[in-house]
């Protein structure tokens, strides 16, 4: 089992990676073997369930979310994104937003993450997906990123492709779809 050092102001301890991710995301996980980074993982083709979402849907939802922020303001938009009935959650397709430091400001898949700094949370492949999300959005303005993340619908770690957009100099939002490929 892989362990990571958890650093919080004034204290530090080692926590099993899967345990840390499960605790922060409130998703039960089964221990998973180490895998190479997504970029090193060969493409795998699998049948997808009928309810699976697509890249087109994820990108459209992210773009609609940024337009919603501009229309109603940050506070109202972030509240809408984090509510199941806010118009921005469709099963495992949802909007997430975070500030430049990695603090979640909206999350339709798990509203309990709002207010938490996720910058130091490593996925099962050891990557800092939230840091990569910020780097992509804040430096390039928009783009796609693949990483492994808990699927709120299946409660399993799966490969996720997220479309990320820069909202302003300090905030990014995105939406992604799960490819149904376990680690």
PDB file of C-alpha atoms in Angstrom:
ATOM      1  CA  UNK A   1       0.000   0.000   0.000  1.00  0.00           C
ATOM      2  CA  UNK A   2       1.369   3.421  -0.923  1.00  0.00           C
ATOM      3  CA  UNK A   3       1.676   6.039   1.824  1.00  0.00           C
ATOM      4  CA  UNK A   4       1.823   9.804   1.420  1.00  0.00           C
ATOM      5  CA  UNK A   5       2.878  12.399   3.952  1.00  0.00           C
ATOM      6  CA  UNK A   6      -0.041  14.625   4.903  1.00  0.00           C
ATOM      7  CA  UNK A   7       1.183  18.094   5.811  1.00  0.00           C
ATOM      8  CA  UNK A   8      -1.116  20.369   7.725  1.00  0.00           C
ATOM      9  CA  UNK A   9      -0.088  23.463   9.690  1.00  0.00           C
ATOM     10  CA  UNK A  10       1.585  22.337  12.893  1.00  0.00           C
ATOM     11  CA  UNK A  11       1.526  18.588  12.224  1.00  0.00           C
ATOM     12  CA  UNK A  12       2.410  15.906   9.757  1.00  0.00           C
ATOM     13  CA  UNK A  13       1.775  12.183   9.465  1.00  0.00           C
ATOM     14  CA  UNK A  14       1.801   9.415   6.878  1.00  0.00           C
ATOM     15  CA  UNK A  15      -1.552   8.267   5.548  1.00  0.00           C
ATOM     16  CA  UNK A  16      -2.260   5.475   3.043  1.00  0.00           C
ATOM     17  CA  UNK A  17      -3.010   7.214  -0.287  1.00  0.00           C
ATOM     18  CA  UNK A  18      -6.279   5.356  -0.886  1.00  0.00           C
ATOM     19  CA  UNK A  19      -7.431   6.112   2.664  1.00  0.00           C
ATOM     20  CA  UNK A  20      -6.663   9.839   2.324  1.00  0.00           C
ATOM     21  CA  UNK A  21      -8.475  10.161  -0.999  1.00  0.00           C
ATOM     22  CA  UNK A  22     -11.467   8.174   0.288  1.00  0.00           C
ATOM     23  CA  UNK A  23     -11.700  10.247   3.454  1.00  0.00           C
ATOM     24  CA  UNK A  24     -11.582  13.551   1.603  1.00  0.00           C
ATOM     25  CA  UNK A  25     -14.028  12.496  -1.074  1.00  0.00           C
ATOM     26  CA  UNK A  26     -16.315  10.438   1.183  1.00  0.00           C
ATOM     27  CA  UNK A  27     -16.245   7.583  -1.316  1.00  0.00           C
ATOM     28  CA  UNK A  28     -15.501   4.012  -0.206  1.00  0.00           C
ATOM     29  CA  UNK A  29     -12.513   2.680  -2.096  1.00  0.00           C
ATOM     30  CA  UNK A  30     -10.911  -0.703  -2.492  1.00  0.00           C
ATOM     31  CA  UNK A  31      -7.121  -0.807  -2.382  1.00  0.00           C
ATOM     32  CA  UNK A  32      -5.842  -0.427  -5.916  1.00  0.00           C
ATOM     33  CA  UNK A  33      -2.472  -1.382  -7.346  1.00  0.00           C
ATOM     34  CA  UNK A  34      -0.072   1.321  -8.472  1.00  0.00           C
ATOM     35  CA  UNK A  35      -0.469   2.401 -12.074  1.00  0.00           C
ATOM     36  CA  UNK A  36       1.637   4.597 -14.323  1.00  0.00           C
ATOM     37  CA  UNK A  37       0.606   8.201 -14.945  1.00  0.00           C
ATOM     38  CA  UNK A  38      -2.276   8.566 -17.404  1.00  0.00           C
ATOM     39  CA  UNK A  39       0.044   9.806 -20.141  1.00  0.00           C
ATOM     40  CA  UNK A  40       1.973   6.504 -19.851  1.00  0.00           C
ATOM     41  CA  UNK A  41      -1.139   4.325 -19.776  1.00  0.00           C
ATOM     42  CA  UNK A  42      -2.000   2.657 -23.073  1.00  0.00           C
ATOM     43  CA  UNK A  43      -5.444   3.331 -24.490  1.00  0.00           C
ATOM     44  CA  UNK A  44      -8.040   0.775 -23.421  1.00  0.00           C
ATOM     45  CA  UNK A  45     -11.299   0.243 -25.249  1.00  0.00           C
ATOM     46  CA  UNK A  46     -14.286  -0.934 -23.234  1.00  0.00           C
ATOM     47  CA  UNK A  47     -18.021  -0.935 -23.671  1.00  0.00           C
ATOM     48  CA  UNK A  48     -19.611   2.042 -21.947  1.00  0.00           C
ATOM     49  CA  UNK A  49     -22.941   2.013 -20.162  1.00  0.00           C
ATOM     50  CA  UNK A  50     -25.958   3.542 -21.890  1.00  0.00           C
ATOM     51  CA  UNK A  51     -25.979   6.426 -19.381  1.00  0.00           C
ATOM     52  CA  UNK A  52     -22.326   7.371 -20.051  1.00  0.00           C
ATOM     53  CA  UNK A  53     -21.696  11.002 -20.840  1.00  0.00           C
ATOM     54  CA  UNK A  54     -19.522  12.328 -23.646  1.00  0.00           C
ATOM     55  CA  UNK A  55     -16.747  14.838 -24.190  1.00  0.00           C
ATOM     56  CA  UNK A  56     -19.193  17.088 -26.047  1.00  0.00           C
ATOM     57  CA  UNK A  57     -21.563  17.115 -23.061  1.00  0.00           C
ATOM     58  CA  UNK A  58     -18.774  17.791 -20.561  1.00  0.00           C
ATOM     59  CA  UNK A  59     -17.336  20.672 -22.591  1.00  0.00           C
ATOM     60  CA  UNK A  60     -20.793  22.189 -23.126  1.00  0.00           C
ATOM     61  CA  UNK A  61     -21.560  21.995 -19.405  1.00  0.00           C
ATOM     62  CA  UNK A  62     -18.255  23.672 -18.467  1.00  0.00           C
ATOM     63  CA  UNK A  63     -18.860  26.462 -20.996  1.00  0.00           C
ATOM     64  CA  UNK A  64     -22.438  26.904 -19.756  1.00  0.00           C
ATOM     65  CA  UNK A  65     -21.119  27.110 -16.180  1.00  0.00           C
ATOM     66  CA  UNK A  66     -18.707  29.942 -17.015  1.00  0.00           C
ATOM     67  CA  UNK A  67     -21.509  31.795 -18.816  1.00  0.00           C
ATOM     68  CA  UNK A  68     -23.695  31.289 -15.717  1.00  0.00           C
ATOM     69  CA  UNK A  69     -21.012  32.833 -13.498  1.00  0.00           C
ATOM     70  CA  UNK A  70     -20.937  35.908 -15.723  1.00  0.00           C
ATOM     71  CA  UNK A  71     -24.749  36.118 -15.778  1.00  0.00           C
ATOM     72  CA  UNK A  72     -25.582  35.700 -12.067  1.00  0.00           C
ATOM     73  CA  UNK A  73     -22.277  36.290 -10.269  1.00  0.00           C
ATOM     74  CA  UNK A  74     -19.855  33.985  -8.507  1.00  0.00           C
ATOM     75  CA  UNK A  75     -21.727  33.380  -5.252  1.00  0.00           C
ATOM     76  CA  UNK A  76     -25.029  32.402  -6.860  1.00  0.00           C
ATOM     77  CA  UNK A  77     -23.349  30.369  -9.609  1.00  0.00           C
ATOM     78  CA  UNK A  78     -21.136  28.416  -7.200  1.00  0.00           C
ATOM     79  CA  UNK A  79     -24.176  27.637  -5.037  1.00  0.00           C
ATOM     80  CA  UNK A  80     -26.077  26.467  -8.133  1.00  0.00           C
ATOM     81  CA  UNK A  81     -23.193  24.246  -9.257  1.00  0.00           C
ATOM     82  CA  UNK A  82     -23.053  22.513  -5.857  1.00  0.00           C
ATOM     83  CA  UNK A  83     -26.792  21.746  -5.621  1.00  0.00           C
ATOM     84  CA  UNK A  84     -28.216  18.609  -7.253  1.00  0.00           C
ATOM     85  CA  UNK A  85     -31.235  20.678  -8.356  1.00  0.00           C
ATOM     86  CA  UNK A  86     -29.183  23.691  -9.472  1.00  0.00           C
ATOM     87  CA  UNK A  87     -29.192  22.709 -13.147  1.00  0.00           C
ATOM     88  CA  UNK A  88     -25.515  21.703 -13.334  1.00  0.00           C
ATOM     89  CA  UNK A  89     -25.533  18.101 -12.075  1.00  0.00           C
ATOM     90  CA  UNK A  90     -26.553  15.119 -14.191  1.00  0.00           C
ATOM     91  CA  UNK A  91     -25.464  11.954 -12.382  1.00  0.00           C
ATOM     92  CA  UNK A  92     -21.700  11.671 -12.816  1.00  0.00           C
ATOM     93  CA  UNK A  93     -21.585  14.777 -15.048  1.00  0.00           C
ATOM     94  CA  UNK A  94     -21.180  17.868 -12.866  1.00  0.00           C
ATOM     95  CA  UNK A  95     -19.350  21.180 -12.554  1.00  0.00           C
ATOM     96  CA  UNK A  96     -16.416  21.743 -10.219  1.00  0.00           C
ATOM     97  CA  UNK A  97     -14.572  25.011  -9.539  1.00  0.00           C
ATOM     98  CA  UNK A  98     -11.488  25.833  -7.506  1.00  0.00           C
ATOM     99  CA  UNK A  99      -9.349  28.830  -6.751  1.00  0.00           C
ATOM    100  CA  UNK A 100      -5.679  29.169  -7.668  1.00  0.00           C
ATOM    101  CA  UNK A 101      -4.548  27.721  -4.339  1.00  0.00           C
ATOM    102  CA  UNK A 102      -6.640  24.564  -4.816  1.00  0.00           C
ATOM    103  CA  UNK A 103      -9.562  25.414  -2.529  1.00  0.00           C
ATOM    104  CA  UNK A 104     -12.796  23.998  -3.940  1.00  0.00           C
ATOM    105  CA  UNK A 105     -15.402  26.761  -4.367  1.00  0.00           C
ATOM    106  CA  UNK A 106     -18.073  24.608  -6.055  1.00  0.00           C
ATOM    107  CA  UNK A 107     -18.512  20.870  -6.587  1.00  0.00           C
ATOM    108  CA  UNK A 108     -21.604  19.199  -7.972  1.00  0.00           C
ATOM    109  CA  UNK A 109     -20.257  15.675  -7.477  1.00  0.00           C
ATOM    110  CA  UNK A 110     -19.495  16.131  -3.776  1.00  0.00           C
ATOM    111  CA  UNK A 111     -20.610  19.449  -2.224  1.00  0.00           C
ATOM    112  CA  UNK A 112     -18.824  18.482   1.024  1.00  0.00           C
ATOM    113  CA  UNK A 113     -15.548  19.339  -0.713  1.00  0.00           C
ATOM    114  CA  UNK A 114     -16.462  23.047  -0.900  1.00  0.00           C
ATOM    115  CA  UNK A 115     -14.000  24.993   1.238  1.00  0.00           C
ATOM    116  CA  UNK A 116     -11.372  22.241   1.278  1.00  0.00           C
ATOM    117  CA  UNK A 117      -7.934  22.678  -0.226  1.00  0.00           C
ATOM    118  CA  UNK A 118      -7.446  19.738  -2.574  1.00  0.00           C
ATOM    119  CA  UNK A 119      -4.090  20.821  -4.028  1.00  0.00           C
ATOM    120  CA  UNK A 120      -2.150  18.230  -2.039  1.00  0.00           C
ATOM    121  CA  UNK A 121      -4.484  15.297  -2.656  1.00  0.00           C
ATOM    122  CA  UNK A 122      -2.913  12.668  -4.862  1.00  0.00           C
ATOM    123  CA  UNK A 123      -4.940  10.315  -6.962  1.00  0.00           C
ATOM    124  CA  UNK A 124      -4.326   6.561  -6.941  1.00  0.00           C
ATOM    125  CA  UNK A 125      -1.713   7.049  -9.663  1.00  0.00           C
ATOM    126  CA  UNK A 126       0.212   9.546  -7.492  1.00  0.00           C
ATOM    127  CA  UNK A 127      -0.689  12.587  -9.575  1.00  0.00           C
ATOM    128  CA  UNK A 128      -1.826  15.918  -8.148  1.00  0.00           C
ATOM    129  CA  UNK A 129      -4.827  16.268 -10.453  1.00  0.00           C
ATOM    130  CA  UNK A 130      -6.096  19.482  -8.857  1.00  0.00           C
ATOM    131  CA  UNK A 131      -2.721  21.172  -9.312  1.00  0.00           C
ATOM    132  CA  UNK A 132      -2.687  20.047 -12.945  1.00  0.00           C
ATOM    133  CA  UNK A 133      -6.237  21.352 -13.408  1.00  0.00           C
ATOM    134  CA  UNK A 134      -5.187  24.785 -12.136  1.00  0.00           C
ATOM    135  CA  UNK A 135      -2.025  24.847 -14.235  1.00  0.00           C
ATOM    136  CA  UNK A 136      -3.968  23.994 -17.374  1.00  0.00           C
ATOM    137  CA  UNK A 137      -6.780  26.474 -16.836  1.00  0.00           C
ATOM    138  CA  UNK A 138      -4.746  29.383 -15.497  1.00  0.00           C
ATOM    139  CA  UNK A 139      -1.877  29.156 -18.014  1.00  0.00           C
ATOM    140  CA  UNK A 140      -3.616  27.946 -21.193  1.00  0.00           C
ATOM    141  CA  UNK A 141      -7.131  29.280 -20.633  1.00  0.00           C
ATOM    142  CA  UNK A 142      -8.823  25.986 -21.423  1.00  0.00           C
ATOM    143  CA  UNK A 143      -8.139  22.396 -22.319  1.00  0.00           C
ATOM    144  CA  UNK A 144      -8.607  18.712 -21.575  1.00  0.00           C
ATOM    145  CA  UNK A 145      -6.947  16.721 -18.809  1.00  0.00           C
ATOM    146  CA  UNK A 146      -7.231  13.006 -18.026  1.00  0.00           C
ATOM    147  CA  UNK A 147      -6.795  11.667 -14.492  1.00  0.00           C
ATOM    148  CA  UNK A 148      -8.158   8.979 -12.204  1.00  0.00           C
ATOM    149  CA  UNK A 149     -10.896  10.076  -9.788  1.00  0.00           C
ATOM    150  CA  UNK A 150     -13.775   8.581  -7.770  1.00  0.00           C
ATOM    151  CA  UNK A 151     -16.965   8.347  -9.816  1.00  0.00           C
ATOM    152  CA  UNK A 152     -19.845   9.439  -7.535  1.00  0.00           C
ATOM    153  CA  UNK A 153     -22.280   7.223  -9.458  1.00  0.00           C
ATOM    154  CA  UNK A 154     -20.293   3.954  -9.324  1.00  0.00           C
ATOM    155  CA  UNK A 155     -18.258   4.687  -6.156  1.00  0.00           C
ATOM    156  CA  UNK A 156     -15.163   3.415  -8.006  1.00  0.00           C
ATOM    157  CA  UNK A 157     -11.944   5.080  -9.123  1.00  0.00           C
ATOM    158  CA  UNK A 158     -12.185   5.553 -12.897  1.00  0.00           C
ATOM    159  CA  UNK A 159     -10.406   7.389 -15.673  1.00  0.00           C
ATOM    160  CA  UNK A 160     -11.941  10.848 -16.055  1.00  0.00           C
ATOM    161  CA  UNK A 161     -11.464  13.378 -18.837  1.00  0.00           C
ATOM    162  CA  UNK A 162     -12.213  16.947 -17.748  1.00  0.00           C
ATOM    163  CA  UNK A 163     -12.565  20.100 -19.785  1.00  0.00           C
ATOM    164  CA  UNK A 164     -11.203  23.015 -17.748  1.00  0.00           C
ATOM    165  CA  UNK A 165     -11.792  26.745 -18.313  1.00  0.00           C
ATOM    166  CA  UNK A 166     -10.224  29.804 -16.753  1.00  0.00           C
ATOM    167  CA  UNK A 167     -12.916  31.954 -15.118  1.00  0.00           C
ATOM    168  CA  UNK A 168     -10.590  34.757 -14.003  1.00  0.00           C
ATOM    169  CA  UNK A 169      -6.998  35.172 -12.809  1.00  0.00           C
ATOM    170  CA  UNK A 170      -7.734  33.166  -9.652  1.00  0.00           C
ATOM    171  CA  UNK A 171     -10.429  30.608 -10.557  1.00  0.00           C
ATOM    172  CA  UNK A 172     -10.946  27.657 -12.868  1.00  0.00           C
ATOM    173  CA  UNK A 173     -14.063  25.579 -13.492  1.00  0.00           C
ATOM    174  CA  UNK A 174     -14.541  22.371 -15.354  1.00  0.00           C
ATOM    175  CA  UNK A 175     -16.684  19.379 -16.054  1.00  0.00           C
ATOM    176  CA  UNK A 176     -15.668  15.902 -16.998  1.00  0.00           C
ATOM    177  CA  UNK A 177     -16.960  12.540 -17.983  1.00  0.00           C
ATOM    178  CA  UNK A 178     -15.915   9.172 -16.687  1.00  0.00           C
ATOM    179  CA  UNK A 179     -14.606   6.733 -19.240  1.00  0.00           C
ATOM    180  CA  UNK A 180     -15.533   3.659 -17.188  1.00  0.00           C
ATOM    181  CA  UNK A 181     -11.927   2.469 -17.112  1.00  0.00           C
ATOM    182  CA  UNK A 182     -10.788   1.382 -13.643  1.00  0.00           C
ATOM    183  CA  UNK A 183      -7.211   1.963 -12.473  1.00  0.00           C
TER     184      UNK A 183
END
